[in-house]
Short mmCIF file of N, CA and C in Angstrom, two decimals:
data_model
loop_
_atom_site.label_atom_id
_atom_site.label_comp_id
_atom_site.label_asym_id
_atom_site.label_seq_id
_atom_site.Cartn_x
_atom_site.Cartn_y
_atom_site.Cartn_z
N MET A 36 78.86 6.08 -41.25
CA MET A 36 78.69 4.52 -41.04
C MET A 36 79.70 3.79 -39.92
N ASP A 37 79.22 3.05 -39.28
CA ASP A 37 79.69 2.42 -38.09
C ASP A 37 81.09 1.84 -38.38
N ASP A 38 82.04 2.34 -38.39
CA ASP A 38 83.30 1.73 -38.89
C ASP A 38 83.79 0.68 -37.97
N ARG A 39 83.38 0.80 -36.72
CA ARG A 39 83.83 0.04 -35.74
C ARG A 39 82.97 -1.15 -35.84
N GLY A 40 81.73 -1.42 -35.67
CA GLY A 40 80.67 -2.29 -36.07
C GLY A 40 80.80 -3.25 -37.18
N ALA A 41 81.35 -2.40 -38.39
CA ALA A 41 81.67 -3.03 -39.51
C ALA A 41 83.34 -4.04 -39.51
N ALA A 42 84.05 -3.26 -38.96
CA ALA A 42 85.52 -4.17 -38.44
C ALA A 42 85.23 -5.29 -37.73
N ARG A 43 84.19 -5.15 -37.00
CA ARG A 43 83.89 -6.33 -35.98
C ARG A 43 83.30 -7.18 -36.59
N GLU A 44 82.44 -6.96 -37.45
CA GLU A 44 81.73 -8.04 -38.24
C GLU A 44 82.63 -8.69 -39.33
N MET A 45 83.51 -8.14 -39.92
CA MET A 45 84.44 -8.70 -40.82
C MET A 45 85.34 -9.56 -40.09
N THR A 46 85.84 -9.32 -38.65
CA THR A 46 86.66 -10.24 -38.07
C THR A 46 86.06 -11.43 -37.63
N GLN A 47 84.58 -11.41 -37.15
CA GLN A 47 83.85 -11.90 -36.72
C GLN A 47 83.58 -13.26 -37.92
N GLN A 48 83.44 -12.42 -39.19
CA GLN A 48 83.36 -13.65 -40.30
C GLN A 48 84.65 -14.21 -40.61
N LEU A 49 85.49 -13.93 -40.24
CA LEU A 49 86.97 -14.50 -40.52
C LEU A 49 86.95 -15.74 -39.34
N ILE A 50 86.57 -15.18 -38.31
CA ILE A 50 86.39 -16.20 -37.20
C ILE A 50 85.41 -17.32 -37.30
N GLY A 51 84.42 -16.93 -38.09
CA GLY A 51 83.51 -18.02 -38.46
C GLY A 51 83.82 -18.86 -39.61
N LEU A 52 84.80 -18.69 -40.20
CA LEU A 52 85.54 -19.15 -41.18
C LEU A 52 86.53 -20.49 -40.49
N GLY A 53 86.54 -20.33 -39.46
CA GLY A 53 87.92 -21.01 -38.60
C GLY A 53 89.30 -20.21 -38.46
N HIS A 54 89.28 -19.19 -38.82
CA HIS A 54 90.62 -18.64 -38.40
C HIS A 54 90.63 -18.30 -36.92
N ARG A 55 92.14 -18.52 -36.43
CA ARG A 55 92.17 -18.21 -35.21
C ARG A 55 93.49 -17.09 -34.83
N ASP A 56 94.02 -17.37 -35.92
CA ASP A 56 95.36 -16.25 -36.14
C ASP A 56 95.16 -15.47 -37.41
N ILE A 57 94.72 -14.13 -36.73
CA ILE A 57 94.36 -13.34 -37.41
C ILE A 57 95.09 -12.26 -37.25
N ALA A 58 95.77 -11.39 -38.41
CA ALA A 58 96.55 -10.01 -38.20
C ALA A 58 95.46 -9.20 -38.66
N PHE A 59 95.92 -7.75 -38.13
CA PHE A 59 95.09 -6.68 -38.56
C PHE A 59 96.09 -5.71 -38.97
N ILE A 60 95.95 -4.79 -40.12
CA ILE A 60 97.06 -3.89 -40.54
C ILE A 60 96.03 -2.63 -40.41
N GLN A 61 96.83 -1.67 -39.41
CA GLN A 61 95.78 -0.60 -39.16
C GLN A 61 95.85 0.32 -40.11
N GLY A 62 95.20 1.36 -40.07
CA GLY A 62 95.13 2.67 -41.04
C GLY A 62 96.03 3.57 -40.23
N ASN A 63 95.89 4.86 -40.84
CA ASN A 63 96.67 6.43 -40.49
C ASN A 63 96.08 6.52 -38.94
N PRO A 64 96.84 6.55 -37.97
CA PRO A 64 96.69 6.70 -36.61
C PRO A 64 95.76 8.27 -36.49
N THR A 65 95.95 9.04 -37.47
CA THR A 65 95.49 10.35 -37.11
C THR A 65 93.67 10.05 -37.80
N HIS A 66 93.68 9.26 -38.05
CA HIS A 66 92.25 9.47 -38.70
C HIS A 66 91.52 8.37 -37.71
N HIS A 67 90.18 9.25 -37.36
CA HIS A 67 89.24 8.53 -36.33
C HIS A 67 88.54 7.19 -36.79
N ALA A 68 88.39 7.21 -38.24
CA ALA A 68 87.79 5.77 -38.73
C ALA A 68 88.90 4.77 -38.68
N ALA A 69 90.13 4.93 -38.55
CA ALA A 69 91.46 3.96 -38.43
C ALA A 69 91.17 3.33 -37.13
N ALA A 70 91.10 4.32 -35.99
CA ALA A 70 90.96 4.08 -34.66
C ALA A 70 89.60 3.10 -34.38
N GLN A 71 88.55 3.43 -34.88
CA GLN A 71 87.47 2.78 -34.84
C GLN A 71 87.45 1.31 -35.37
N ARG A 72 87.86 1.05 -36.62
CA ARG A 72 88.46 -0.20 -37.23
C ARG A 72 89.26 -1.42 -36.35
N LEU A 73 90.25 -0.68 -35.99
CA LEU A 73 91.00 -1.20 -34.98
C LEU A 73 90.26 -1.68 -33.60
N GLN A 74 89.47 -1.12 -32.77
CA GLN A 74 88.26 -1.47 -31.99
C GLN A 74 87.67 -2.68 -32.28
N GLY A 75 87.19 -2.49 -33.48
CA GLY A 75 86.22 -3.49 -34.08
C GLY A 75 86.89 -4.74 -33.86
N PHE A 76 88.23 -4.48 -34.71
CA PHE A 76 88.89 -5.90 -34.85
C PHE A 76 89.16 -6.43 -33.17
N VAL A 77 89.55 -5.56 -32.52
CA VAL A 77 89.95 -6.28 -31.06
C VAL A 77 88.81 -6.40 -30.18
N ALA A 78 87.41 -6.23 -30.50
CA ALA A 78 86.42 -6.37 -29.98
C ALA A 78 85.95 -7.72 -30.19
N ALA A 79 86.07 -8.13 -31.62
CA ALA A 79 85.83 -9.24 -32.18
C ALA A 79 86.59 -10.29 -31.63
N MET A 80 87.92 -10.29 -31.46
CA MET A 80 88.83 -11.21 -31.12
C MET A 80 88.69 -11.25 -29.60
N LYS A 81 88.73 -10.59 -28.93
CA LYS A 81 87.94 -10.68 -27.52
C LYS A 81 86.90 -11.58 -27.38
N GLU A 82 86.07 -10.95 -27.77
CA GLU A 82 84.79 -11.68 -27.93
C GLU A 82 85.01 -12.97 -27.91
N ALA A 83 85.62 -13.47 -29.07
CA ALA A 83 86.15 -14.81 -29.52
C ALA A 83 86.91 -15.82 -28.42
N GLY A 84 87.60 -14.85 -27.52
CA GLY A 84 88.61 -15.56 -26.66
C GLY A 84 89.93 -15.81 -27.43
N LEU A 85 89.99 -14.75 -28.34
CA LEU A 85 91.45 -14.79 -29.01
C LEU A 85 92.43 -13.49 -28.94
N GLU A 86 93.63 -13.72 -29.09
CA GLU A 86 94.62 -12.57 -28.77
C GLU A 86 94.42 -11.55 -29.96
N ALA A 87 94.61 -10.24 -29.66
CA ALA A 87 94.84 -9.18 -30.59
C ALA A 87 96.25 -8.79 -30.30
N SER A 88 97.24 -9.44 -30.63
CA SER A 88 98.70 -9.22 -29.83
C SER A 88 99.30 -7.95 -30.69
N GLU A 89 100.15 -7.37 -30.31
CA GLU A 89 100.85 -6.26 -30.93
C GLU A 89 101.67 -6.83 -32.04
N SER A 90 101.94 -7.84 -32.06
CA SER A 90 102.56 -8.59 -33.20
C SER A 90 101.90 -9.10 -34.35
N ARG A 91 100.55 -9.02 -34.00
CA ARG A 91 99.49 -9.23 -34.92
C ARG A 91 98.95 -7.93 -34.98
N THR A 92 99.13 -6.69 -34.84
CA THR A 92 98.32 -5.74 -35.41
C THR A 92 99.06 -4.25 -35.82
N LEU A 93 99.47 -4.34 -36.82
CA LEU A 93 100.74 -3.61 -37.35
C LEU A 93 100.34 -2.27 -37.78
N GLN A 94 100.93 -1.36 -37.54
CA GLN A 94 100.42 -0.21 -37.94
C GLN A 94 100.73 0.17 -39.88
N GLY A 95 99.93 0.81 -40.34
CA GLY A 95 99.88 1.09 -41.73
C GLY A 95 99.35 2.45 -41.86
N ASP A 96 99.15 3.04 -42.80
CA ASP A 96 98.59 4.40 -42.81
C ASP A 96 97.64 4.67 -44.06
N PHE A 97 97.16 3.59 -44.63
CA PHE A 97 96.19 3.68 -45.58
C PHE A 97 97.02 3.45 -47.06
N THR A 98 98.24 3.62 -47.11
CA THR A 98 98.65 3.27 -48.51
C THR A 98 99.37 1.84 -48.73
N PHE A 99 99.48 1.60 -50.12
CA PHE A 99 99.70 0.48 -50.52
C PHE A 99 101.17 0.11 -49.88
N ARG A 100 102.07 1.09 -49.94
CA ARG A 100 103.56 0.73 -49.42
C ARG A 100 103.69 0.20 -48.00
N SER A 101 102.57 1.06 -46.95
CA SER A 101 102.83 0.86 -45.88
C SER A 101 101.88 -0.87 -45.60
N GLY A 102 100.98 -1.07 -46.18
CA GLY A 102 100.49 -2.41 -46.23
C GLY A 102 101.49 -3.39 -46.89
N LEU A 103 102.29 -3.01 -47.69
CA LEU A 103 103.29 -3.77 -48.12
C LEU A 103 104.25 -4.20 -47.03
N ASP A 104 104.82 -3.18 -46.79
CA ASP A 104 106.03 -3.56 -45.54
C ASP A 104 105.14 -4.13 -44.14
N ALA A 105 104.00 -3.99 -43.82
CA ALA A 105 103.29 -4.89 -42.52
C ALA A 105 103.22 -6.27 -43.30
N ALA A 106 102.71 -6.65 -44.54
CA ALA A 106 102.56 -8.02 -44.97
C ALA A 106 104.08 -8.78 -45.18
N ASP A 107 104.75 -7.85 -45.34
CA ASP A 107 106.21 -8.83 -45.48
C ASP A 107 106.53 -9.30 -44.30
N ARG A 108 106.65 -8.43 -42.95
CA ARG A 108 106.74 -8.88 -41.81
C ARG A 108 106.05 -9.71 -41.31
N LEU A 109 104.52 -10.03 -41.48
CA LEU A 109 103.66 -10.95 -41.19
C LEU A 109 104.14 -12.05 -41.99
N LEU A 110 104.45 -12.00 -43.24
CA LEU A 110 104.35 -13.21 -43.81
C LEU A 110 105.58 -13.72 -43.67
N SER A 111 106.91 -13.29 -43.77
CA SER A 111 108.21 -13.64 -43.26
C SER A 111 108.16 -14.44 -41.87
N ALA A 112 107.24 -14.22 -41.01
CA ALA A 112 107.36 -14.94 -39.56
C ALA A 112 107.23 -16.34 -39.62
N PRO A 113 107.88 -17.20 -38.90
CA PRO A 113 107.82 -18.75 -38.99
C PRO A 113 106.54 -19.18 -38.75
N ASP A 114 105.56 -18.26 -38.35
CA ASP A 114 104.25 -18.58 -37.44
C ASP A 114 103.33 -17.81 -38.29
N ARG A 115 103.44 -17.58 -39.44
CA ARG A 115 102.63 -16.38 -39.94
C ARG A 115 101.12 -16.49 -39.80
N PRO A 116 100.18 -15.55 -39.89
CA PRO A 116 98.63 -15.84 -39.37
C PRO A 116 97.99 -16.36 -40.46
N THR A 117 96.71 -16.91 -40.41
CA THR A 117 96.18 -17.57 -41.52
C THR A 117 95.27 -16.78 -42.19
N ALA A 118 95.03 -15.48 -41.59
CA ALA A 118 94.20 -14.22 -42.17
C ALA A 118 94.64 -12.91 -41.89
N ILE A 119 94.82 -12.27 -42.57
CA ILE A 119 95.00 -10.58 -42.79
C ILE A 119 93.92 -9.83 -43.19
N PHE A 120 93.66 -8.94 -42.16
CA PHE A 120 92.26 -7.92 -42.39
C PHE A 120 93.03 -6.70 -42.28
N ALA A 121 92.94 -5.73 -43.43
CA ALA A 121 93.56 -4.63 -43.64
C ALA A 121 92.70 -3.88 -43.31
N ALA A 122 92.90 -2.52 -43.02
CA ALA A 122 92.06 -1.17 -42.65
C ALA A 122 91.53 -0.73 -44.00
N ASN A 123 92.08 -0.88 -45.17
CA ASN A 123 91.36 -0.53 -46.10
C ASN A 123 91.82 -1.44 -47.44
N ASP A 124 91.33 -1.40 -48.49
CA ASP A 124 91.35 -2.14 -49.64
C ASP A 124 92.85 -2.12 -50.36
N GLU A 125 93.27 -0.90 -50.42
CA GLU A 125 94.58 -0.50 -50.81
C GLU A 125 95.95 -1.44 -50.16
N MET A 126 95.73 -1.33 -48.70
CA MET A 126 96.73 -2.05 -48.00
C MET A 126 96.41 -3.53 -48.12
N ALA A 127 95.17 -3.87 -48.13
CA ALA A 127 94.70 -5.35 -48.53
C ALA A 127 95.30 -5.74 -49.90
N LEU A 128 95.44 -5.36 -51.12
CA LEU A 128 95.99 -5.49 -52.26
C LEU A 128 97.45 -5.55 -51.91
N ALA A 129 98.17 -4.89 -50.97
CA ALA A 129 99.63 -4.91 -50.99
C ALA A 129 99.39 -6.31 -50.39
N VAL A 130 98.79 -6.74 -49.43
CA VAL A 130 98.90 -8.21 -48.73
C VAL A 130 98.77 -9.00 -49.83
N LEU A 131 97.96 -8.87 -50.66
CA LEU A 131 97.52 -10.02 -51.65
C LEU A 131 99.26 -10.15 -52.75
N VAL A 132 99.64 -8.87 -53.01
CA VAL A 132 101.08 -8.86 -53.66
C VAL A 132 102.18 -9.55 -52.95
N ALA A 133 102.15 -9.07 -51.73
CA ALA A 133 103.13 -9.84 -50.91
C ALA A 133 103.20 -11.62 -50.76
N ALA A 134 101.99 -11.81 -50.75
CA ALA A 134 101.32 -13.34 -50.66
C ALA A 134 101.87 -13.75 -51.90
N MET A 135 101.65 -13.37 -53.09
CA MET A 135 102.32 -13.55 -54.11
C MET A 135 103.59 -14.16 -54.43
N ARG A 136 104.35 -12.66 -54.00
CA ARG A 136 105.83 -12.84 -54.06
C ARG A 136 106.42 -13.83 -53.12
N ASN A 137 105.61 -14.30 -52.24
CA ASN A 137 106.31 -15.35 -51.27
C ASN A 137 105.72 -16.79 -51.47
N GLY A 138 104.99 -16.93 -52.55
CA GLY A 138 104.62 -17.91 -52.98
C GLY A 138 103.61 -18.47 -51.97
N ILE A 139 102.66 -17.49 -51.35
CA ILE A 139 101.61 -18.18 -50.45
C ILE A 139 100.31 -18.18 -51.47
N VAL A 140 99.60 -19.14 -51.62
CA VAL A 140 98.50 -19.28 -52.26
C VAL A 140 97.29 -18.64 -51.49
N VAL A 141 96.67 -17.57 -51.99
CA VAL A 141 95.29 -17.08 -51.45
C VAL A 141 93.84 -17.70 -52.36
N PRO A 142 92.97 -18.14 -51.77
CA PRO A 142 92.69 -18.07 -49.93
C PRO A 142 93.53 -19.55 -49.62
N GLU A 143 93.95 -20.27 -50.06
CA GLU A 143 94.15 -21.61 -49.67
C GLU A 143 94.96 -21.62 -48.49
N GLN A 144 96.14 -20.59 -48.57
CA GLN A 144 96.87 -20.77 -47.59
C GLN A 144 97.11 -19.28 -46.66
N LEU A 145 96.13 -18.54 -47.14
CA LEU A 145 95.82 -17.06 -46.45
C LEU A 145 95.11 -16.67 -46.88
N SER A 146 94.03 -16.19 -46.12
CA SER A 146 92.55 -15.23 -46.23
C SER A 146 92.86 -13.86 -46.14
N ILE A 147 92.75 -13.15 -46.96
CA ILE A 147 92.57 -11.28 -47.08
C ILE A 147 91.38 -10.60 -47.30
N ALA A 148 91.18 -9.78 -46.26
CA ALA A 148 90.08 -8.95 -46.53
C ALA A 148 90.38 -7.63 -46.13
N GLY A 149 89.70 -6.57 -46.75
CA GLY A 149 90.00 -5.04 -46.41
C GLY A 149 88.69 -4.40 -46.30
N PHE A 150 88.98 -3.17 -46.25
CA PHE A 150 87.49 -2.28 -46.22
C PHE A 150 87.38 -1.18 -46.92
N ASP A 151 86.35 -1.04 -47.42
CA ASP A 151 86.00 0.26 -48.62
C ASP A 151 85.47 -0.18 -49.83
N ASP A 152 85.48 -1.53 -50.41
CA ASP A 152 85.04 -1.94 -51.47
C ASP A 152 85.21 -1.09 -52.62
N ALA A 153 86.60 -0.47 -52.45
CA ALA A 153 87.30 0.24 -53.71
C ALA A 153 87.00 -0.33 -55.09
N PRO A 154 86.92 -0.02 -55.93
CA PRO A 154 86.83 -0.49 -57.41
C PRO A 154 88.01 -1.74 -57.31
N ILE A 155 89.28 -1.21 -57.02
CA ILE A 155 90.44 -2.16 -57.42
C ILE A 155 90.14 -3.59 -56.60
N SER A 156 89.22 -3.69 -55.64
CA SER A 156 89.05 -4.91 -54.73
C SER A 156 88.41 -6.00 -55.80
N ARG A 157 87.46 -5.17 -56.71
CA ARG A 157 87.00 -6.28 -57.57
C ARG A 157 87.96 -6.51 -58.98
N MET A 158 89.02 -5.68 -59.09
CA MET A 158 89.86 -5.97 -60.35
C MET A 158 91.09 -7.15 -59.90
N ALA A 159 91.34 -7.37 -58.21
CA ALA A 159 92.39 -7.96 -57.75
C ALA A 159 92.08 -9.37 -58.35
N TRP A 160 93.03 -10.42 -58.16
CA TRP A 160 92.84 -11.87 -58.52
C TRP A 160 93.67 -12.44 -57.19
N PRO A 161 93.07 -13.03 -56.32
CA PRO A 161 91.53 -13.55 -56.18
C PRO A 161 90.72 -11.87 -56.13
N GLN A 162 89.61 -11.75 -56.20
CA GLN A 162 88.87 -10.25 -55.91
C GLN A 162 88.72 -10.42 -54.29
N LEU A 163 88.67 -9.22 -53.60
CA LEU A 163 89.11 -9.17 -52.41
C LEU A 163 87.51 -9.28 -51.54
N THR A 164 87.65 -9.91 -50.64
CA THR A 164 86.71 -9.83 -49.60
C THR A 164 86.76 -8.45 -48.69
N THR A 165 85.59 -7.75 -48.54
CA THR A 165 85.89 -6.08 -48.19
C THR A 165 84.45 -5.87 -47.57
N VAL A 166 84.56 -4.91 -46.88
CA VAL A 166 83.51 -4.08 -46.20
C VAL A 166 82.97 -3.04 -47.43
N ARG A 167 81.76 -3.17 -47.78
CA ARG A 167 81.44 -1.82 -48.79
C ARG A 167 80.74 -0.85 -47.83
N GLN A 168 81.52 0.12 -48.10
CA GLN A 168 80.64 1.62 -47.32
C GLN A 168 79.52 2.29 -48.12
N PRO A 169 78.94 2.88 -48.01
CA PRO A 169 77.57 3.54 -48.86
C PRO A 169 78.09 4.94 -49.00
N ASN A 170 79.41 5.11 -49.83
CA ASN A 170 79.95 6.40 -50.33
C ASN A 170 78.77 7.14 -50.84
N ALA A 171 77.97 6.78 -51.88
CA ALA A 171 77.36 7.91 -52.55
C ALA A 171 76.17 8.58 -51.53
N ASP A 172 75.79 7.68 -50.95
CA ASP A 172 74.68 7.83 -49.65
C ASP A 172 75.16 8.56 -48.63
N MET A 173 76.76 8.47 -48.20
CA MET A 173 77.26 9.23 -47.14
C MET A 173 77.60 10.57 -47.85
N ALA A 174 77.65 10.66 -48.83
CA ALA A 174 77.58 12.30 -49.68
C ALA A 174 76.56 12.88 -49.84
N ILE A 175 75.46 12.25 -50.59
CA ILE A 175 74.06 12.80 -50.29
C ILE A 175 73.32 13.19 -49.25
N THR A 176 73.73 12.52 -48.00
CA THR A 176 73.33 12.57 -46.73
C THR A 176 73.87 13.71 -46.20
N ALA A 177 75.31 13.99 -46.54
CA ALA A 177 76.23 15.29 -45.88
C ALA A 177 75.74 16.60 -46.71
N VAL A 178 75.23 16.41 -47.72
CA VAL A 178 74.97 17.49 -48.39
C VAL A 178 73.36 17.94 -47.90
N ASP A 179 72.62 17.09 -47.96
CA ASP A 179 71.22 17.22 -47.30
C ASP A 179 71.17 17.77 -45.94
N MET A 180 72.32 17.39 -44.98
CA MET A 180 72.16 17.78 -43.61
C MET A 180 72.85 19.27 -43.47
N LEU A 181 73.73 19.50 -44.66
CA LEU A 181 74.05 20.90 -44.84
C LEU A 181 73.04 21.76 -45.20
N VAL A 182 72.44 21.16 -46.31
CA VAL A 182 71.18 22.35 -46.98
C VAL A 182 70.19 22.71 -45.47
N ARG A 183 69.78 21.37 -44.76
CA ARG A 183 69.05 21.71 -43.75
C ARG A 183 69.50 22.58 -42.51
N MET A 184 70.79 22.51 -42.51
CA MET A 184 71.18 23.40 -41.61
C MET A 184 71.32 24.91 -41.73
N GLN A 185 70.94 25.31 -43.13
CA GLN A 185 71.42 26.59 -43.53
C GLN A 185 70.22 27.33 -43.16
N GLY A 186 70.58 28.49 -42.58
CA GLY A 186 69.26 29.22 -42.13
C GLY A 186 68.89 28.95 -40.56
N ARG A 187 69.64 27.95 -40.16
CA ARG A 187 69.70 27.94 -38.58
C ARG A 187 70.57 28.86 -37.80
N ALA A 188 70.47 28.91 -36.71
CA ALA A 188 71.41 29.75 -35.86
C ALA A 188 73.00 29.01 -36.01
N SER A 189 73.87 30.03 -36.26
CA SER A 189 75.09 29.42 -36.23
C SER A 189 75.69 28.27 -35.41
N ASP A 190 75.15 28.09 -34.23
CA ASP A 190 75.77 27.11 -33.36
C ASP A 190 74.88 26.14 -33.51
N ALA A 191 74.15 25.95 -34.37
CA ALA A 191 73.34 24.50 -34.38
C ALA A 191 74.06 23.42 -35.06
N THR A 192 73.69 22.61 -34.51
CA THR A 192 74.22 21.09 -34.83
C THR A 192 73.58 20.09 -35.64
N ALA A 193 73.87 19.60 -36.69
CA ALA A 193 73.29 18.34 -37.53
C ALA A 193 72.89 17.24 -36.74
N GLU A 194 72.01 16.60 -36.66
CA GLU A 194 71.41 15.44 -36.42
C GLU A 194 72.51 14.21 -36.87
N ALA A 195 72.48 13.24 -35.66
CA ALA A 195 73.43 12.20 -36.17
C ALA A 195 72.89 10.91 -37.37
N CYS A 196 73.35 10.66 -38.17
CA CYS A 196 72.93 9.99 -38.92
C CYS A 196 73.88 8.67 -39.34
N GLN A 197 73.55 7.39 -39.49
CA GLN A 197 74.27 6.28 -39.49
C GLN A 197 73.98 5.46 -40.64
N LEU A 198 74.69 5.42 -41.66
CA LEU A 198 74.10 4.64 -43.04
C LEU A 198 75.05 3.05 -42.80
N PRO A 199 74.06 2.30 -43.45
CA PRO A 199 74.63 0.86 -43.17
C PRO A 199 75.60 0.24 -44.13
N HIS A 200 76.27 -0.42 -43.69
CA HIS A 200 77.55 -1.26 -44.42
C HIS A 200 77.28 -2.52 -44.81
N ALA A 201 77.79 -3.29 -45.53
CA ALA A 201 77.72 -4.22 -45.93
C ALA A 201 79.03 -5.25 -46.29
N LEU A 202 79.06 -6.44 -45.67
CA LEU A 202 79.95 -7.43 -46.04
C LEU A 202 79.91 -7.91 -47.39
N ILE A 203 81.15 -7.90 -48.00
CA ILE A 203 81.17 -8.25 -49.31
C ILE A 203 81.96 -9.58 -49.58
N MET A 204 81.41 -10.82 -49.67
CA MET A 204 82.45 -11.94 -49.77
C MET A 204 82.68 -12.28 -50.84
N ARG A 205 84.35 -12.06 -51.38
CA ARG A 205 84.72 -12.71 -52.51
C ARG A 205 85.57 -13.73 -52.16
N ALA A 206 86.39 -13.94 -53.39
CA ALA A 206 87.49 -15.23 -53.59
C ALA A 206 88.70 -15.06 -52.74
N SER A 207 88.74 -13.94 -51.94
CA SER A 207 90.36 -14.14 -51.29
C SER A 207 90.05 -14.70 -49.78
N THR A 208 88.91 -15.17 -49.24
CA THR A 208 88.86 -15.50 -48.24
C THR A 208 88.27 -16.91 -48.16
N ALA A 209 88.64 -17.78 -47.32
CA ALA A 209 88.30 -19.20 -47.09
C ALA A 209 88.59 -19.92 -45.71
N ALA A 210 87.77 -20.85 -45.18
CA ALA A 210 88.62 -21.66 -44.52
C ALA A 210 89.76 -21.89 -44.21
N PRO A 211 90.59 -21.61 -43.05
CA PRO A 211 92.20 -22.16 -42.98
C PRO A 211 92.27 -23.70 -43.62
N ALA A 212 93.58 -23.80 -44.15
CA ALA A 212 94.01 -25.02 -44.38
C ALA A 212 94.53 -25.54 -42.96
N ALA A 213 94.47 -26.88 -42.80
CA ALA A 213 95.09 -27.60 -41.60
C ALA A 213 96.42 -27.36 -41.48
N ARG A 214 96.76 -26.72 -40.49
CA ARG A 214 98.60 -26.82 -40.41
C ARG A 214 98.99 -28.05 -40.45
N SER A 215 100.17 -28.50 -40.73
CA SER A 215 100.54 -30.00 -40.52
C SER A 215 101.68 -29.56 -39.21
N SER A 216 101.59 -30.74 -38.53
CA SER A 216 102.30 -30.74 -37.12
C SER A 216 103.64 -31.29 -37.31
N SER A 217 104.46 -30.67 -36.58
CA SER A 217 106.10 -31.17 -36.79
C SER A 217 106.33 -32.04 -35.83
N ALA A 218 105.47 -32.58 -34.89
CA ALA A 218 105.68 -33.68 -33.91
C ALA A 218 105.87 -34.89 -34.35
N GLU A 219 106.94 -35.48 -34.25
CA GLU A 219 106.83 -37.03 -34.62
C GLU A 219 107.07 -38.01 -33.66
#
């Protein structure tokens, strides 16, 4: 699956809703997919003329705890983002919990998006907007590739294959609320 392209599309979707201050919680830095997802986020922000600053791209590790820590940092800032995109659904769920603990209403005051379309994304309230990976198809394709490689020379490599993803828009994202001006 094209992790970079999928993250880029989700970020573009958030931008299309009107979000300009979007934060990203990264996955485990040792995972190739995590790096690709960050690259997709950064690419979409740059294409839209928006900044993907270090203060808005926090390190996570695909765990609920790391998502909660990152969300607490982002949501306690006086200039909190209007949307947070997490590199997986478990961290996105942690953002939802942190928002609830801080009295932030989702999606009216904060949009949240994840990645994976894990079953928990449909059990959360509101249900999480996410990127659906074709997990079953990926497993079937991998097995098929291994079977086809059997009997070939030991240095044979498999053909590259890329399966499609889908953006799953649910109730955790919406257009940002207008921010009140403190100037009088």
